[in-house]
PDB file of C-alpha atoms in Angstrom:
ATOM      1  CA  UNK G   1     -69.690 -69.383-113.761  1.00  0.00           C
ATOM      2  CA  UNK G   2     -67.987 -66.553-115.539  1.00  0.00           C
ATOM      3  CA  UNK G   3     -66.262 -64.021-113.328  1.00  0.00           C
ATOM      4  CA  UNK G   4     -65.859 -61.515-116.119  1.00  0.00           C
ATOM      5  CA  UNK G   5     -67.229 -58.016-115.759  1.00  0.00           C
ATOM      6  CA  UNK G   6     -68.082 -55.679-118.603  1.00  0.00           C
ATOM      7  CA  UNK G   7     -68.064 -51.913-118.738  1.00  0.00           C
ATOM      8  CA  UNK G   8     -70.955 -49.993-120.265  1.00  0.00           C
ATOM      9  CA  UNK G   9     -70.155 -46.574-121.652  1.00  0.00           C
ATOM     10  CA  UNK G  10     -73.447 -44.758-122.231  1.00  0.00           C
ATOM     11  CA  UNK G  11     -74.058 -43.611-125.805  1.00  0.00           C
ATOM     12  CA  UNK G  12     -76.277 -40.732-124.726  1.00  0.00           C
ATOM     13  CA  UNK G  13     -78.842 -39.469-122.267  1.00  0.00           C
ATOM     14  CA  UNK G  14     -82.628 -39.083-121.966  1.00  0.00           C
ATOM     15  CA  UNK G  15     -83.925 -35.503-121.942  1.00  0.00           C
ATOM     16  CA  UNK G  16     -87.485 -35.364-120.622  1.00  0.00           C
ATOM     17  CA  UNK G  17     -89.834 -33.129-118.661  1.00  0.00           C
ATOM     18  CA  UNK G  18     -90.212 -36.135-116.365  1.00  0.00           C
ATOM     19  CA  UNK G  19     -87.688 -35.486-113.597  1.00  0.00           C
ATOM     20  CA  UNK G  20     -89.091 -37.316-110.583  1.00  0.00           C
ATOM     21  CA  UNK G  21     -89.216 -41.101-110.363  1.00  0.00           C
ATOM     22  CA  UNK G  22     -92.347 -40.799-108.220  1.00  0.00           C
ATOM     23  CA  UNK G  23     -94.193 -39.356-111.238  1.00  0.00           C
ATOM     24  CA  UNK G  24     -92.937 -41.969-113.705  1.00  0.00           C
ATOM     25  CA  UNK G  25     -95.486 -44.423-115.086  1.00  0.00           C
ATOM     26  CA  UNK G  26     -94.549 -48.075-114.571  1.00  0.00           C
ATOM     27  CA  UNK G  27     -94.453 -48.735-118.317  1.00  0.00           C
ATOM     28  CA  UNK G  28     -94.427 -46.481-121.353  1.00  0.00           C
ATOM     29  CA  UNK G  29     -97.710 -48.018-122.498  1.00  0.00           C
ATOM     30  CA  UNK G  30     -99.257 -46.782-119.246  1.00  0.00           C
ATOM     31  CA  UNK G  31     -98.645 -43.163-120.189  1.00  0.00           C
ATOM     32  CA  UNK G  32     -95.082 -42.356-121.183  1.00  0.00           C
ATOM     33  CA  UNK G  33     -93.866 -38.939-122.222  1.00  0.00           C
ATOM     34  CA  UNK G  34     -92.290 -37.442-125.301  1.00  0.00           C
ATOM     35  CA  UNK G  35     -88.554 -37.306-124.755  1.00  0.00           C
ATOM     36  CA  UNK G  36     -85.357 -36.560-126.616  1.00  0.00           C
ATOM     37  CA  UNK G  37     -82.606 -39.128-126.955  1.00  0.00           C
ATOM     38  CA  UNK G  38     -79.419 -37.044-127.011  1.00  0.00           C
ATOM     39  CA  UNK G  39     -76.687 -39.179-128.481  1.00  0.00           C
ATOM     40  CA  UNK G  40     -73.011 -38.489-127.971  1.00  0.00           C
ATOM     41  CA  UNK G  41     -71.353 -36.957-131.022  1.00  0.00           C
ATOM     42  CA  UNK G  42     -68.835 -39.823-131.032  1.00  0.00           C
ATOM     43  CA  UNK G  43     -71.565 -42.372-131.866  1.00  0.00           C
ATOM     44  CA  UNK G  44     -73.822 -40.114-133.986  1.00  0.00           C
ATOM     45  CA  UNK G  45     -73.031 -41.921-137.245  1.00  0.00           C
ATOM     46  CA  UNK G  46     -74.555 -45.042-135.721  1.00  0.00           C
ATOM     47  CA  UNK G  47     -77.977 -43.398-136.188  1.00  0.00           C
ATOM     48  CA  UNK G  48     -77.658 -43.350-139.979  1.00  0.00           C
ATOM     49  CA  UNK G  49     -80.829 -44.749-141.520  1.00  0.00           C
ATOM     50  CA  UNK G  50     -83.189 -44.010-138.597  1.00  0.00           C
ATOM     51  CA  UNK G  51     -86.145 -41.828-139.601  1.00  0.00           C
ATOM     52  CA  UNK G  52     -89.407 -40.479-138.211  1.00  0.00           C
ATOM     53  CA  UNK G  53     -91.992 -43.228-137.887  1.00  0.00           C
ATOM     54  CA  UNK G  54     -89.479 -45.970-137.077  1.00  0.00           C
ATOM     55  CA  UNK G  55     -90.184 -48.241-134.131  1.00  0.00           C
ATOM     56  CA  UNK G  56     -87.177 -48.694-131.874  1.00  0.00           C
ATOM     57  CA  UNK G  57     -86.192 -50.429-128.666  1.00  0.00           C
ATOM     58  CA  UNK G  58     -84.197 -48.099-126.433  1.00  0.00           C
ATOM     59  CA  UNK G  59     -82.015 -49.722-123.773  1.00  0.00           C
ATOM     60  CA  UNK G  60     -81.247 -47.545-120.751  1.00  0.00           C
ATOM     61  CA  UNK G  61     -79.251 -47.916-117.542  1.00  0.00           C
ATOM     62  CA  UNK G  62     -81.699 -47.344-114.680  1.00  0.00           C
ATOM     63  CA  UNK G  63     -79.123 -45.550-112.593  1.00  0.00           C
ATOM     64  CA  UNK G  64     -81.347 -45.109-109.511  1.00  0.00           C
ATOM     65  CA  UNK G  65     -82.121 -48.840-109.188  1.00  0.00           C
ATOM     66  CA  UNK G  66     -81.198 -51.069-106.235  1.00  0.00           C
ATOM     67  CA  UNK G  67     -78.868 -53.720-107.643  1.00  0.00           C
ATOM     68  CA  UNK G  68     -78.981 -56.073-104.642  1.00  0.00           C
ATOM     69  CA  UNK G  69     -82.745 -56.677-104.856  1.00  0.00           C
ATOM     70  CA  UNK G  70     -83.691 -60.216-105.969  1.00  0.00           C
ATOM     71  CA  UNK G  71     -87.378 -60.373-105.016  1.00  0.00           C
ATOM     72  CA  UNK G  72     -90.089 -57.718-105.044  1.00  0.00           C
ATOM     73  CA  UNK G  73     -93.772 -57.244-104.423  1.00  0.00           C
ATOM     74  CA  UNK G  74     -95.046 -56.789-108.003  1.00  0.00           C
ATOM     75  CA  UNK G  75     -95.926 -53.163-108.780  1.00  0.00           C
ATOM     76  CA  UNK G  76     -94.986 -52.210-105.217  1.00  0.00           C
ATOM     77  CA  UNK G  77     -98.188 -53.682-103.770  1.00  0.00           C
ATOM     78  CA  UNK G  78     -97.191 -54.977-100.348  1.00  0.00           C
ATOM     79  CA  UNK G  79    -100.135 -57.408-100.324  1.00  0.00           C
ATOM     80  CA  UNK G  80     -98.928 -59.130-103.523  1.00  0.00           C
ATOM     81  CA  UNK G  81     -96.745 -62.223-102.948  1.00  0.00           C
ATOM     82  CA  UNK G  82     -92.996 -61.777-103.496  1.00  0.00           C
ATOM     83  CA  UNK G  83     -91.718 -62.598-106.978  1.00  0.00           C
ATOM     84  CA  UNK G  84     -88.216 -63.007-108.368  1.00  0.00           C
ATOM     85  CA  UNK G  85     -87.065 -59.823-110.106  1.00  0.00           C
ATOM     86  CA  UNK G  86     -86.426 -61.791-113.316  1.00  0.00           C
ATOM     87  CA  UNK G  87     -90.165 -62.624-113.378  1.00  0.00           C
ATOM     88  CA  UNK G  88     -91.003 -58.892-113.193  1.00  0.00           C
ATOM     89  CA  UNK G  89     -90.145 -55.597-114.860  1.00  0.00           C
ATOM     90  CA  UNK G  90     -89.007 -54.042-111.550  1.00  0.00           C
ATOM     91  CA  UNK G  91     -86.215 -51.520-112.077  1.00  0.00           C
ATOM     92  CA  UNK G  92     -84.483 -53.042-109.043  1.00  0.00           C
ATOM     93  CA  UNK G  93     -82.348 -55.969-110.322  1.00  0.00           C
ATOM     94  CA  UNK G  94     -78.662 -56.923-110.545  1.00  0.00           C
ATOM     95  CA  UNK G  95     -78.083 -55.261-113.944  1.00  0.00           C
ATOM     96  CA  UNK G  96     -80.743 -52.552-114.176  1.00  0.00           C
ATOM     97  CA  UNK G  97     -81.205 -52.266-117.917  1.00  0.00           C
ATOM     98  CA  UNK G  98     -84.493 -50.731-119.019  1.00  0.00           C
ATOM     99  CA  UNK G  99     -86.230 -51.676-122.286  1.00  0.00           C
ATOM    100  CA  UNK G 100     -88.448 -49.038-123.878  1.00  0.00           C
ATOM    101  CA  UNK G 101     -90.343 -49.542-127.115  1.00  0.00           C
ATOM    102  CA  UNK G 102     -90.828 -46.155-128.770  1.00  0.00           C
ATOM    103  CA  UNK G 103     -91.717 -44.492-132.036  1.00  0.00           C
ATOM    104  CA  UNK G 104     -89.464 -41.868-133.592  1.00  0.00           C
ATOM    105  CA  UNK G 105     -91.253 -38.521-133.921  1.00  0.00           C
ATOM    106  CA  UNK G 106     -88.354 -36.426-135.216  1.00  0.00           C
ATOM    107  CA  UNK G 107     -84.682 -36.729-136.087  1.00  0.00           C
ATOM    108  CA  UNK G 108     -82.487 -33.642-135.510  1.00  0.00           C
ATOM    109  CA  UNK G 109     -78.788 -34.316-135.946  1.00  0.00           C
ATOM    110  CA  UNK G 110     -77.700 -36.659-133.173  1.00  0.00           C
ATOM    111  CA  UNK G 111     -80.998 -36.205-131.320  1.00  0.00           C
ATOM    112  CA  UNK G 112     -84.143 -38.305-131.694  1.00  0.00           C
ATOM    113  CA  UNK G 113     -87.534 -37.211-130.380  1.00  0.00           C
ATOM    114  CA  UNK G 114     -89.448 -40.317-129.292  1.00  0.00           C
ATOM    115  CA  UNK G 115     -92.573 -41.434-127.413  1.00  0.00           C
ATOM    116  CA  UNK G 116     -93.680 -42.978-125.164  1.00  0.00           C
ATOM    117  CA  UNK G 117     -90.742 -42.842-122.732  1.00  0.00           C
ATOM    118  CA  UNK G 118     -91.194 -43.482-119.032  1.00  0.00           C
ATOM    119  CA  UNK G 119     -87.513 -43.125-118.028  1.00  0.00           C
ATOM    120  CA  UNK G 120     -86.719 -39.871-116.242  1.00  0.00           C
ATOM    121  CA  UNK G 121     -84.567 -36.972-117.402  1.00  0.00           C
ATOM    122  CA  UNK G 122     -80.880 -37.802-117.122  1.00  0.00           C
ATOM    123  CA  UNK G 123     -81.218 -41.566-117.571  1.00  0.00           C
ATOM    124  CA  UNK G 124     -78.206 -42.914-119.510  1.00  0.00           C
ATOM    125  CA  UNK G 125     -78.869 -44.580-122.885  1.00  0.00           C
ATOM    126  CA  UNK G 126     -77.024 -47.851-123.480  1.00  0.00           C
ATOM    127  CA  UNK G 127     -78.187 -48.984-126.918  1.00  0.00           C
ATOM    128  CA  UNK G 128     -80.827 -48.488-129.617  1.00  0.00           C
ATOM    129  CA  UNK G 129     -82.184 -51.276-131.853  1.00  0.00           C
ATOM    130  CA  UNK G 130     -84.961 -51.594-134.407  1.00  0.00           C
ATOM    131  CA  UNK G 131     -88.025 -53.512-133.261  1.00  0.00           C
ATOM    132  CA  UNK G 132     -87.572 -57.086-134.371  1.00  0.00           C
ATOM    133  CA  UNK G 133     -89.724 -58.422-137.165  1.00  0.00           C
ATOM    134  CA  UNK G 134     -89.170 -60.870-139.992  1.00  0.00           C
ATOM    135  CA  UNK G 135     -88.402 -57.907-142.224  1.00  0.00           C
ATOM    136  CA  UNK G 136     -85.742 -56.260-140.087  1.00  0.00           C
ATOM    137  CA  UNK G 137     -82.119 -56.312-141.041  1.00  0.00           C
ATOM    138  CA  UNK G 138     -79.719 -57.815-138.616  1.00  0.00           C
TER     139      UNK G 138
ATOM    140  CA  UNK E   1     -73.072 -35.814-121.982  1.00  0.00           C
ATOM    141  CA  UNK E   2     -72.661 -38.143-119.041  1.00  0.00           C
ATOM    142  CA  UNK E   3     -69.161 -39.464-118.513  1.00  0.00           C
ATOM    143  CA  UNK E   4     -70.315 -42.159-116.116  1.00  0.00           C
ATOM    144  CA  UNK E   5     -69.515 -45.772-116.766  1.00  0.00           C
ATOM    145  CA  UNK E   6     -71.380 -48.747-115.367  1.00  0.00           C
ATOM    146  CA  UNK E   7     -70.179 -52.240-114.596  1.00  0.00           C
ATOM    147  CA  UNK E   8     -72.179 -55.275-115.649  1.00  0.00           C
ATOM    148  CA  UNK E   9     -71.713 -58.395-113.595  1.00  0.00           C
ATOM    149  CA  UNK E  10     -73.192 -61.310-115.525  1.00  0.00           C
ATOM    150  CA  UNK E  11     -75.939 -63.241-113.720  1.00  0.00           C
ATOM    151  CA  UNK E  12     -75.186 -66.460-115.588  1.00  0.00           C
ATOM    152  CA  UNK E  13     -74.109 -68.050-118.818  1.00  0.00           C
ATOM    153  CA  UNK E  14     -75.631 -69.663-121.943  1.00  0.00           C
ATOM    154  CA  UNK E  15     -75.032 -73.398-122.331  1.00  0.00           C
ATOM    155  CA  UNK E  16     -75.720 -74.498-125.900  1.00  0.00           C
ATOM    156  CA  UNK E  17     -74.592 -77.013-128.503  1.00  0.00           C
ATOM    157  CA  UNK E  18     -73.982 -73.954-130.680  1.00  0.00           C
ATOM    158  CA  UNK E  19     -70.306 -73.183-130.174  1.00  0.00           C
ATOM    159  CA  UNK E  20     -69.252 -71.425-133.366  1.00  0.00           C
ATOM    160  CA  UNK E  21     -70.435 -67.939-134.281  1.00  0.00           C
ATOM    161  CA  UNK E  22     -70.218 -68.901-137.956  1.00  0.00           C
ATOM    162  CA  UNK E  23     -73.040 -71.415-137.400  1.00  0.00           C
ATOM    163  CA  UNK E  24     -75.251 -69.007-135.455  1.00  0.00           C
ATOM    164  CA  UNK E  25     -78.476 -67.886-137.108  1.00  0.00           C
ATOM    165  CA  UNK E  26     -78.852 -64.106-137.316  1.00  0.00           C
ATOM    166  CA  UNK E  27     -82.000 -64.135-135.186  1.00  0.00           C
ATOM    167  CA  UNK E  28     -83.632 -66.754-132.970  1.00  0.00           C
ATOM    168  CA  UNK E  29     -86.712 -66.672-135.200  1.00  0.00           C
ATOM    169  CA  UNK E  30     -84.478 -67.758-138.087  1.00  0.00           C
ATOM    170  CA  UNK E  31     -83.680 -71.049-136.403  1.00  0.00           C
ATOM    171  CA  UNK E  32     -82.387 -70.769-132.847  1.00  0.00           C
ATOM    172  CA  UNK E  33     -81.423 -73.699-130.685  1.00  0.00           C
ATOM    173  CA  UNK E  34     -82.564 -75.091-127.375  1.00  0.00           C
ATOM    174  CA  UNK E  35     -80.203 -73.835-124.704  1.00  0.00           C
ATOM    175  CA  UNK E  36     -79.821 -73.772-120.946  1.00  0.00           C
ATOM    176  CA  UNK E  37     -79.593 -70.521-119.033  1.00  0.00           C
ATOM    177  CA  UNK E  38     -77.314 -71.339-116.097  1.00  0.00           C
ATOM    178  CA  UNK E  39     -77.849 -68.702-113.456  1.00  0.00           C
ATOM    179  CA  UNK E  40     -75.360 -67.979-110.719  1.00  0.00           C
ATOM    180  CA  UNK E  41     -76.429 -69.385-107.333  1.00  0.00           C
ATOM    181  CA  UNK E  42     -76.151 -65.873-105.869  1.00  0.00           C
ATOM    182  CA  UNK E  43     -79.059 -64.618-108.000  1.00  0.00           C
ATOM    183  CA  UNK E  44     -81.101 -67.854-108.147  1.00  0.00           C
ATOM    184  CA  UNK E  45     -83.904 -66.495-105.955  1.00  0.00           C
ATOM    185  CA  UNK E  46     -84.538 -63.869-108.640  1.00  0.00           C
ATOM    186  CA  UNK E  47     -86.055 -66.662-110.767  1.00  0.00           C
ATOM    187  CA  UNK E  48     -88.877 -67.286-108.297  1.00  0.00           C
ATOM    188  CA  UNK E  49     -92.179 -67.377-110.181  1.00  0.00           C
ATOM    189  CA  UNK E  50     -90.791 -68.337-113.602  1.00  0.00           C
ATOM    190  CA  UNK E  51     -92.320 -71.548-114.973  1.00  0.00           C
ATOM    191  CA  UNK E  52     -92.386 -73.670-118.123  1.00  0.00           C
ATOM    192  CA  UNK E  53     -94.376 -71.975-120.872  1.00  0.00           C
ATOM    193  CA  UNK E  54     -93.429 -68.421-119.842  1.00  0.00           C
ATOM    194  CA  UNK E  55     -92.219 -66.047-122.531  1.00  0.00           C
ATOM    195  CA  UNK E  56     -89.077 -64.173-121.529  1.00  0.00           C
ATOM    196  CA  UNK E  57     -86.639 -61.658-122.934  1.00  0.00           C
ATOM    197  CA  UNK E  58     -83.062 -62.707-122.224  1.00  0.00           C
ATOM    198  CA  UNK E  59     -80.416 -59.973-122.333  1.00  0.00           C
ATOM    199  CA  UNK E  60     -76.890 -61.164-123.084  1.00  0.00           C
ATOM    200  CA  UNK E  61     -73.471 -59.553-123.424  1.00  0.00           C
ATOM    201  CA  UNK E  62     -72.230 -60.403-126.934  1.00  0.00           C
ATOM    202  CA  UNK E  63     -68.655 -60.783-125.778  1.00  0.00           C
ATOM    203  CA  UNK E  64     -67.186 -61.400-129.259  1.00  0.00           C
ATOM    204  CA  UNK E  65     -68.589 -58.172-130.732  1.00  0.00           C
ATOM    205  CA  UNK E  66     -66.554 -55.259-132.115  1.00  0.00           C
ATOM    206  CA  UNK E  67     -67.418 -52.275-129.924  1.00  0.00           C
ATOM    207  CA  UNK E  68     -65.922 -49.601-132.191  1.00  0.00           C
ATOM    208  CA  UNK E  69     -68.179 -50.374-135.169  1.00  0.00           C
ATOM    209  CA  UNK E  70     -70.754 -47.647-135.927  1.00  0.00           C
ATOM    210  CA  UNK E  71     -71.906 -48.598-139.435  1.00  0.00           C
ATOM    211  CA  UNK E  72     -72.394 -51.980-141.095  1.00  0.00           C
ATOM    212  CA  UNK E  73     -73.600 -53.566-144.288  1.00  0.00           C
ATOM    213  CA  UNK E  74     -76.924 -55.085-143.137  1.00  0.00           C
ATOM    214  CA  UNK E  75     -76.749 -58.870-142.724  1.00  0.00           C
ATOM    215  CA  UNK E  76     -73.137 -58.770-143.889  1.00  0.00           C
ATOM    216  CA  UNK E  77     -74.091 -58.254-147.549  1.00  0.00           C
ATOM    217  CA  UNK E  78     -71.317 -56.083-148.956  1.00  0.00           C
ATOM    218  CA  UNK E  79     -73.612 -54.834-151.745  1.00  0.00           C
ATOM    219  CA  UNK E  80     -76.131 -53.435-149.242  1.00  0.00           C
ATOM    220  CA  UNK E  81     -75.632 -49.741-148.399  1.00  0.00           C
ATOM    221  CA  UNK E  82     -74.029 -48.966-145.027  1.00  0.00           C
ATOM    222  CA  UNK E  83     -76.409 -48.401-142.161  1.00  0.00           C
ATOM    223  CA  UNK E  84     -75.889 -47.065-138.629  1.00  0.00           C
ATOM    224  CA  UNK E  85     -75.592 -49.930-136.132  1.00  0.00           C
ATOM    225  CA  UNK E  86     -78.510 -48.478-134.112  1.00  0.00           C
ATOM    226  CA  UNK E  87     -80.715 -49.008-137.179  1.00  0.00           C
ATOM    227  CA  UNK E  88     -79.704 -52.699-137.279  1.00  0.00           C
ATOM    228  CA  UNK E  89     -79.447 -55.747-135.043  1.00  0.00           C
ATOM    229  CA  UNK E  90     -75.734 -56.178-135.763  1.00  0.00           C
ATOM    230  CA  UNK E  91     -73.869 -57.653-132.797  1.00  0.00           C
ATOM    231  CA  UNK E  92     -71.118 -55.091-133.461  1.00  0.00           C
ATOM    232  CA  UNK E  93     -72.071 -51.905-131.557  1.00  0.00           C
ATOM    233  CA  UNK E  94     -70.727 -49.787-128.679  1.00  0.00           C
ATOM    234  CA  UNK E  95     -72.550 -51.726-125.942  1.00  0.00           C
ATOM    235  CA  UNK E  96     -73.134 -55.198-127.423  1.00  0.00           C
ATOM    236  CA  UNK E  97     -76.242 -56.287-125.559  1.00  0.00           C
ATOM    237  CA  UNK E  98     -78.243 -59.034-127.236  1.00  0.00           C
ATOM    238  CA  UNK E  99     -82.031 -59.358-126.898  1.00  0.00           C
ATOM    239  CA  UNK E 100     -83.492 -62.839-127.256  1.00  0.00           C
ATOM    240  CA  UNK E 101     -87.184 -63.625-126.966  1.00  0.00           C
ATOM    241  CA  UNK E 102     -87.581 -67.197-125.770  1.00  0.00           C
ATOM    242  CA  UNK E 103     -90.045 -69.637-124.269  1.00  0.00           C
ATOM    243  CA  UNK E 104     -89.234 -71.562-121.111  1.00  0.00           C
ATOM    244  CA  UNK E 105     -89.247 -75.337-121.727  1.00  0.00           C
ATOM    245  CA  UNK E 106     -88.097 -76.494-118.301  1.00  0.00           C
ATOM    246  CA  UNK E 107     -87.047 -75.110-114.914  1.00  0.00           C
ATOM    247  CA  UNK E 108     -84.429 -77.081-112.956  1.00  0.00           C
ATOM    248  CA  UNK E 109     -83.154 -75.268-109.887  1.00  0.00           C
ATOM    249  CA  UNK E 110     -81.213 -72.232-111.071  1.00  0.00           C
ATOM    250  CA  UNK E 111     -81.250 -73.451-114.685  1.00  0.00           C
ATOM    251  CA  UNK E 112     -83.843 -72.656-117.344  1.00  0.00           C
ATOM    252  CA  UNK E 113     -84.128 -74.602-120.598  1.00  0.00           C
ATOM    253  CA  UNK E 114     -85.295 -72.200-123.318  1.00  0.00           C
ATOM    254  CA  UNK E 115     -85.761 -71.909-127.092  1.00  0.00           C
ATOM    255  CA  UNK E 116     -85.066 -70.452-129.567  1.00  0.00           C
ATOM    256  CA  UNK E 117     -81.616 -69.128-128.596  1.00  0.00           C
ATOM    257  CA  UNK E 118     -79.109 -68.009-131.238  1.00  0.00           C
ATOM    258  CA  UNK E 119     -76.357 -66.897-128.835  1.00  0.00           C
ATOM    259  CA  UNK E 120     -73.416 -69.300-128.660  1.00  0.00           C
ATOM    260  CA  UNK E 121     -72.250 -71.436-125.753  1.00  0.00           C
ATOM    261  CA  UNK E 122     -70.464 -69.352-123.136  1.00  0.00           C
ATOM    262  CA  UNK E 123     -72.293 -66.076-123.833  1.00  0.00           C
ATOM    263  CA  UNK E 124     -72.783 -64.166-120.560  1.00  0.00           C
ATOM    264  CA  UNK E 125     -76.354 -63.471-119.424  1.00  0.00           C
ATOM    265  CA  UNK E 126     -77.032 -59.932-118.203  1.00  0.00           C
ATOM    266  CA  UNK E 127     -80.736 -59.906-117.335  1.00  0.00           C
ATOM    267  CA  UNK E 128     -84.036 -61.773-117.777  1.00  0.00           C
ATOM    268  CA  UNK E 129     -87.441 -60.077-118.052  1.00  0.00           C
ATOM    269  CA  UNK E 130     -90.983 -61.202-118.826  1.00  0.00           C
ATOM    270  CA  UNK E 131     -92.256 -60.286-122.278  1.00  0.00           C
ATOM    271  CA  UNK E 132     -94.151 -57.040-121.905  1.00  0.00           C
ATOM    272  CA  UNK E 133     -97.918 -57.041-122.198  1.00  0.00           C
ATOM    273  CA  UNK E 134    -100.676 -55.102-120.523  1.00  0.00           C
ATOM    274  CA  UNK E 135    -101.009 -58.000-118.087  1.00  0.00           C
ATOM    275  CA  UNK E 136     -97.418 -58.179-116.942  1.00  0.00           C
ATOM    276  CA  UNK E 137     -96.375 -57.035-113.525  1.00  0.00           C
ATOM    277  CA  UNK E 138     -93.766 -54.371-113.315  1.00  0.00           C
TER     278      UNK E 138
END
């Protein structure tokens, strides 16, 4: 087993009206919000080629997650049998990376307006990728 | 802009016959290999509920990537115009997290046999999630 550790330096931050985790939908498809991805100026040129209408996968660091959780009751229902976190989308997991499939509504400098986004205001952004299809460039 | 940094501790490692990046297909759908996901014993109970036939997203840390690259020629074609790395699936990017959609072929203790996997032998595994659909549990 590797003992290496790797350091993530966020490339930006989510700006959203959604500020309370208790109000957050469990998945964007269940009612996410419009949000701005505010990229750091240092990585802004990495956005070159992204335009309104594009479908992207946004990777976030779910900074409020419990990293020592390995099993959960799916969707927080105590009556549901425990499941391994890797069999669920629980935010609580050893490396709490969130995946969010969004559409770009607007590009303004190093900011992208996207929807739907269920991560709360202040969530760090780790990476952005195009949605994978046979046509996408590597 | 947040100045926080976050530490990833890999949950396991890819075991594959694919050992040379030069032989790796650009995407799993372009001809990935069968591979074993060897999870650390400490996180093994997080696999509870995963079974053969499941569709998963495996997140890896592409440890050979260049983290200071912000623009690339898509698919390495020098004649293609430069594009921002966030508009591509290039492994070279500030936080080189790979996304791999796979099917589970076999579960053996804390090991999962999956395909197709284009990441090379020794690539650290960061997270595992079910493929998202309306039916999936959070």
